[in-house]
PDB file of C-alpha atoms in Angstrom:
ATOM      1  CA  MET A   1     -18.945  33.367  -2.079  1.00  0.00           C
ATOM      2  CA  SER A   2     -21.429  31.853  -4.204  1.00  0.00           C
ATOM      3  CA  TRP A   3     -24.355  29.680  -2.802  1.00  0.00           C
ATOM      4  CA  THR A   4     -22.195  26.568  -4.429  1.00  0.00           C
ATOM      5  CA  GLU A   5     -19.281  27.355  -2.597  1.00  0.00           C
ATOM      6  CA  ALA A   6     -21.250  28.233   0.523  1.00  0.00           C
ATOM      7  CA  PHE A   7     -23.017  24.784   0.014  1.00  0.00           C
ATOM      8  CA  ASP A   8     -19.905  22.943  -0.197  1.00  0.00           C
ATOM      9  CA  ALA A   9     -18.292  24.640   2.527  1.00  0.00           C
ATOM     10  CA  LEU A  10     -21.227  23.510   4.955  1.00  0.00           C
ATOM     11  CA  THR A  11     -21.480  20.055   3.793  1.00  0.00           C
ATOM     12  CA  SER A  12     -17.977  19.421   3.432  1.00  0.00           C
ATOM     13  CA  SER A  13     -17.217  18.838   6.943  1.00  0.00           C
ATOM     14  CA  LEU A  14     -20.710  16.880   7.695  1.00  0.00           C
ATOM     15  CA  GLU A  15     -20.128  13.388   8.868  1.00  0.00           C
ATOM     16  CA  TYR A  16     -22.310  11.305   6.796  1.00  0.00           C
ATOM     17  CA  PRO A  17     -22.314   7.387   7.424  1.00  0.00           C
ATOM     18  CA  MET A  18     -20.824   5.455   4.740  1.00  0.00           C
ATOM     19  CA  PHE A  19     -22.415   2.176   3.529  1.00  0.00           C
ATOM     20  CA  ILE A  20     -21.717  -0.558   0.696  1.00  0.00           C
ATOM     21  CA  VAL A  21     -24.587  -1.213  -1.268  1.00  0.00           C
ATOM     22  CA  THR A  22     -24.469  -4.450  -3.392  1.00  0.00           C
ATOM     23  CA  ALA A  23     -26.985  -5.633  -6.071  1.00  0.00           C
ATOM     24  CA  ALA A  24     -27.633  -8.690  -8.449  1.00  0.00           C
ATOM     25  CA  ALA A  25     -29.367  -8.762 -11.802  1.00  0.00           C
ATOM     26  CA  ASP A  26     -29.199 -10.897 -15.061  1.00  0.00           C
ATOM     27  CA  GLY A  27     -26.487 -13.116 -13.315  1.00  0.00           C
ATOM     28  CA  GLU A  28     -24.462 -10.025 -12.767  1.00  0.00           C
ATOM     29  CA  ARG A  29     -23.320  -8.790  -9.359  1.00  0.00           C
ATOM     30  CA  ASN A  30     -21.750  -5.390  -8.147  1.00  0.00           C
ATOM     31  CA  GLY A  31     -21.380  -3.158  -5.214  1.00  0.00           C
ATOM     32  CA  CYS A  32     -20.220   0.250  -4.450  1.00  0.00           C
ATOM     33  CA  LEU A  33     -19.466   2.592  -1.471  1.00  0.00           C
ATOM     34  CA  VAL A  34     -22.127   5.191  -1.002  1.00  0.00           C
ATOM     35  CA  GLY A  35     -22.443   8.053   1.315  1.00  0.00           C
ATOM     36  CA  PHE A  36     -26.074   9.470   0.365  1.00  0.00           C
ATOM     37  CA  ALA A  37     -28.194   7.130   2.361  1.00  0.00           C
ATOM     38  CA  THR A  38     -30.971   7.888   5.486  1.00  0.00           C
ATOM     39  CA  GLN A  39     -33.969   5.919   6.962  1.00  0.00           C
ATOM     40  CA  CYS A  40     -36.904   7.689   5.444  1.00  0.00           C
ATOM     41  CA  SER A  41     -39.646   5.605   7.057  1.00  0.00           C
ATOM     42  CA  MET A  42     -40.158   3.661  10.371  1.00  0.00           C
ATOM     43  CA  ASP A  43     -43.508   1.904   9.557  1.00  0.00           C
ATOM     44  CA  PRO A  44     -42.512   0.179   7.336  1.00  0.00           C
ATOM     45  CA  PRO A  45     -39.042   0.714   8.000  1.00  0.00           C
ATOM     46  CA  THR A  46     -37.540   1.937   4.465  1.00  0.00           C
ATOM     47  CA  LEU A  47     -34.157   3.422   3.680  1.00  0.00           C
ATOM     48  CA  LEU A  48     -33.496   5.890   0.759  1.00  0.00           C
ATOM     49  CA  VAL A  49     -29.988   4.957  -0.913  1.00  0.00           C
ATOM     50  CA  CYS A  50     -28.393   7.144  -3.505  1.00  0.00           C
ATOM     51  CA  ILE A  51     -26.283   5.422  -6.229  1.00  0.00           C
ATOM     52  CA  SER A  52     -24.085   7.515  -8.561  1.00  0.00           C
ATOM     53  CA  LYS A  53     -25.507   7.051 -12.267  1.00  0.00           C
ATOM     54  CA  ALA A  54     -21.639   6.901 -13.150  1.00  0.00           C
ATOM     55  CA  ASN A  55     -21.344   3.906 -11.105  1.00  0.00           C
ATOM     56  CA  ARG A  56     -21.074   0.349 -12.722  1.00  0.00           C
ATOM     57  CA  THR A  57     -23.465  -0.690  -9.564  1.00  0.00           C
ATOM     58  CA  PHE A  58     -26.186   1.687 -10.847  1.00  0.00           C
ATOM     59  CA  ASN A  59     -26.812  -0.223 -14.255  1.00  0.00           C
ATOM     60  CA  THR A  60     -27.084  -3.420 -11.796  1.00  0.00           C
ATOM     61  CA  ALA A  61     -29.253  -1.482  -9.384  1.00  0.00           C
ATOM     62  CA  GLN A  62     -31.537  -0.276 -11.828  1.00  0.00           C
ATOM     63  CA  ARG A  63     -32.389  -3.837 -12.913  1.00  0.00           C
ATOM     64  CA  SER A  64     -32.437  -5.337  -9.646  1.00  0.00           C
ATOM     65  CA  THR A  65     -35.720  -5.934  -7.509  1.00  0.00           C
ATOM     66  CA  SER A  66     -33.664  -5.810  -4.234  1.00  0.00           C
ATOM     67  CA  LEU A  67     -30.518  -4.299  -2.563  1.00  0.00           C
ATOM     68  CA  VAL A  68     -28.317  -5.144   0.293  1.00  0.00           C
ATOM     69  CA  VAL A  69     -27.107  -2.163   2.390  1.00  0.00           C
ATOM     70  CA  HIS A  70     -24.019  -2.687   4.688  1.00  0.00           C
ATOM     71  CA  TYR A  71     -23.442  -0.697   7.422  1.00  0.00           C
ATOM     72  CA  LEU A  72     -19.593  -0.069   8.231  1.00  0.00           C
ATOM     73  CA  GLY A  73     -17.854   0.579  11.293  1.00  0.00           C
ATOM     74  CA  VAL A  74     -14.345   2.188  11.346  1.00  0.00           C
ATOM     75  CA  GLU A  75     -12.538  -1.196  11.302  1.00  0.00           C
ATOM     76  CA  ASP A  76     -14.077  -1.543   7.804  1.00  0.00           C
ATOM     77  CA  GLU A  77     -12.017   0.986   6.067  1.00  0.00           C
ATOM     78  CA  ALA A  78     -10.069  -1.733   4.069  1.00  0.00           C
ATOM     79  CA  LEU A  79     -13.538  -3.299   2.738  1.00  0.00           C
ATOM     80  CA  ALA A  80     -15.126   0.621   2.039  1.00  0.00           C
ATOM     81  CA  ARG A  81     -11.584   1.186   0.128  1.00  0.00           C
ATOM     82  CA  LEU A  82     -12.074  -1.632  -2.072  1.00  0.00           C
ATOM     83  CA  PHE A  83     -15.809  -0.651  -2.742  1.00  0.00           C
ATOM     84  CA  GLY A  84     -14.998   2.990  -3.247  1.00  0.00           C
ATOM     85  CA  GLU A  85     -11.730   2.950  -4.973  1.00  0.00           C
ATOM     86  CA  SER A  86     -11.990  -0.226  -7.597  1.00  0.00           C
ATOM     87  CA  THR A  87     -14.501  -0.600 -10.190  1.00  0.00           C
ATOM     88  CA  GLY A  88     -16.296  -3.537 -11.458  1.00  0.00           C
ATOM     89  CA  ASP A  89     -15.404  -2.251 -14.812  1.00  0.00           C
ATOM     90  CA  GLU A  90     -11.777  -3.356 -14.260  1.00  0.00           C
ATOM     91  CA  GLU A  91     -12.203  -6.227 -11.655  1.00  0.00           C
ATOM     92  CA  ASP A  92     -14.215  -8.371  -9.711  1.00  0.00           C
ATOM     93  CA  LYS A  93     -14.274  -6.669  -6.227  1.00  0.00           C
ATOM     94  CA  PHE A  94     -15.992  -9.748  -4.805  1.00  0.00           C
ATOM     95  CA  ALA A  95     -13.090 -12.315  -5.492  1.00  0.00           C
ATOM     96  CA  LYS A  96     -11.464  -9.770  -3.054  1.00  0.00           C
ATOM     97  CA  CYS A  97     -13.447 -10.145   0.103  1.00  0.00           C
ATOM     98  CA  SER A  98     -15.613 -12.779   1.917  1.00  0.00           C
ATOM     99  CA  TRP A  99     -19.256 -12.871   0.976  1.00  0.00           C
ATOM    100  CA  SER A 100     -22.377 -14.929   0.436  1.00  0.00           C
ATOM    101  CA  PRO A 101     -25.256 -14.926  -1.681  1.00  0.00           C
ATOM    102  CA  ARG A 102     -28.877 -14.079  -0.978  1.00  0.00           C
ATOM    103  CA  PRO A 103     -31.464 -16.313  -2.314  1.00  0.00           C
ATOM    104  CA  ASP A 104     -31.620 -13.748  -5.160  1.00  0.00           C
ATOM    105  CA  GLY A 105     -28.237 -13.796  -5.878  1.00  0.00           C
ATOM    106  CA  THR A 106     -27.388 -10.397  -4.145  1.00  0.00           C
ATOM    107  CA  PRO A 107     -24.038 -10.470  -2.193  1.00  0.00           C
ATOM    108  CA  VAL A 108     -23.998 -10.183   1.538  1.00  0.00           C
ATOM    109  CA  LEU A 109     -20.378  -9.080   2.722  1.00  0.00           C
ATOM    110  CA  ASP A 110     -18.856 -10.732   5.776  1.00  0.00           C
ATOM    111  CA  GLY A 111     -17.475  -8.952   8.313  1.00  0.00           C
ATOM    112  CA  CYS A 112     -18.941  -5.562   8.592  1.00  0.00           C
ATOM    113  CA  ARG A 113     -21.045  -4.080  11.382  1.00  0.00           C
ATOM    114  CA  GLY A 114     -24.182  -5.561   9.742  1.00  0.00           C
ATOM    115  CA  TRP A 115     -26.578  -5.319   6.869  1.00  0.00           C
ATOM    116  CA  VAL A 116     -30.169  -4.912   5.589  1.00  0.00           C
ATOM    117  CA  SER A 117     -32.137  -6.144   2.914  1.00  0.00           C
ATOM    118  CA  GLY A 118     -35.069  -5.181   1.058  1.00  0.00           C
ATOM    119  CA  ASP A 119     -37.292  -4.579  -2.107  1.00  0.00           C
ATOM    120  CA  VAL A 120     -36.760  -1.636  -4.251  1.00  0.00           C
ATOM    121  CA  VAL A 121     -40.004  -0.063  -4.231  1.00  0.00           C
ATOM    122  CA  SER A 122     -39.191   3.215  -5.940  1.00  0.00           C
ATOM    123  CA  ARG A 123     -36.742   4.992  -8.032  1.00  0.00           C
ATOM    124  CA  THR A 124     -36.175   8.769  -8.163  1.00  0.00           C
ATOM    125  CA  ASP A 125     -33.952  10.731 -10.484  1.00  0.00           C
ATOM    126  CA  VAL A 126     -32.410  13.265  -8.260  1.00  0.00           C
ATOM    127  CA  GLY A 127     -29.531  14.534 -10.652  1.00  0.00           C
ATOM    128  CA  ASP A 128     -26.152  12.747 -11.132  1.00  0.00           C
ATOM    129  CA  HIS A 129     -27.623   9.898  -8.360  1.00  0.00           C
ATOM    130  CA  MET A 130     -30.696   7.784  -8.499  1.00  0.00           C
ATOM    131  CA  ALA A 131     -32.471   7.758  -5.059  1.00  0.00           C
ATOM    132  CA  MET A 132     -33.738   4.152  -4.456  1.00  0.00           C
ATOM    133  CA  ALA A 133     -36.439   3.446  -1.692  1.00  0.00           C
ATOM    134  CA  VAL A 134     -35.590   0.118  -0.046  1.00  0.00           C
ATOM    135  CA  ARG A 135     -38.211  -1.475   1.995  1.00  0.00           C
ATOM    136  CA  ILE A 136     -36.427  -3.564   4.473  1.00  0.00           C
ATOM    137  CA  THR A 137     -37.391  -7.198   4.720  1.00  0.00           C
ATOM    138  CA  THR A 138     -34.368  -8.664   6.333  1.00  0.00           C
ATOM    139  CA  ALA A 139     -31.821  -7.426   8.808  1.00  0.00           C
ATOM    140  CA  GLU A 140     -28.535  -8.893  10.635  1.00  0.00           C
ATOM    141  CA  VAL A 141     -26.103  -7.605  12.990  1.00  0.00           C
ATOM    142  CA  GLN A 142     -22.735  -9.359  12.367  1.00  0.00           C
ATOM    143  CA  ASP A 143     -20.844  -7.372  14.952  1.00  0.00           C
ATOM    144  CA  ASP A 144     -22.182  -4.842  17.454  1.00  0.00           C
ATOM    145  CA  ARG A 145     -18.867  -3.121  17.841  1.00  0.00           C
ATOM    146  CA  ALA A 146     -19.512   0.696  18.079  1.00  0.00           C
ATOM    147  CA  GLY A 147     -18.316   3.494  15.721  1.00  0.00           C
ATOM    148  CA  GLN A 148     -19.754   4.000  12.247  1.00  0.00           C
ATOM    149  CA  LEU A 149     -17.224   4.545   9.336  1.00  0.00           C
ATOM    150  CA  GLY A 150     -18.152   8.232   8.457  1.00  0.00           C
ATOM    151  CA  PHE A 151     -17.135  10.507   5.407  1.00  0.00           C
ATOM    152  CA  GLN A 152     -14.470  12.020   6.960  1.00  0.00           C
ATOM    153  CA  ARG A 153     -12.355   8.851   7.382  1.00  0.00           C
ATOM    154  CA  VAL A 154     -13.013   8.132   3.382  1.00  0.00           C
ATOM    155  CA  LYS A 155     -13.102  11.537   1.741  1.00  0.00           C
ATOM    156  CA  ASP A 156      -9.425  11.209   0.478  1.00  0.00           C
ATOM    157  CA  PHE A 157     -10.085   7.986  -1.480  1.00  0.00           C
ATOM    158  CA  ASP A 158      -9.475   8.014  -5.193  1.00  0.00           C
ATOM    159  CA  PRO A 159     -12.992   6.739  -6.518  1.00  0.00           C
ATOM    160  CA  GLY A 160     -13.059   4.063  -9.230  1.00  0.00           C
ATOM    161  CA  HIS A 161     -15.636   6.390 -10.941  1.00  0.00           C
ATOM    162  CA  PRO A 162     -16.174  10.154 -10.496  1.00  0.00           C
ATOM    163  CA  ALA A 163     -19.513  11.168  -8.467  1.00  0.00           C
TER     164      ALA A 163
END
């Protein structure tokens, strides 16, 4: 087994939490499903969110000063499918769900477990994704139900863009 096959075998069974990231810039809004995200600082609270360069949301996030990261529960699979399988190149995802804009125009999706918002304090090219450090300035729990939506539930989605 090659090292790449071994890496794939080891990581394909992990249960990464899934998130939806939304961004707004220059009057444009976009959002996508992401599985590469983690808290990277406690003080100040900061998340590291990786967005695929092939994704339409990447271009908007590159121009945005802030991002909203939505925490998903198992009940949010339909919302995850919308933002994971559809592309903003072909349709307005926000016309198919309930949301409201933050003061800077960044969409906050209704009905998920909760969300955090913050300023993008750094961007690092990590290959086919861009890692964006988001220093959290606002957070809200919308539904404190247990159970996160994980990678194993969405791994068979047909992505709107290749990773």
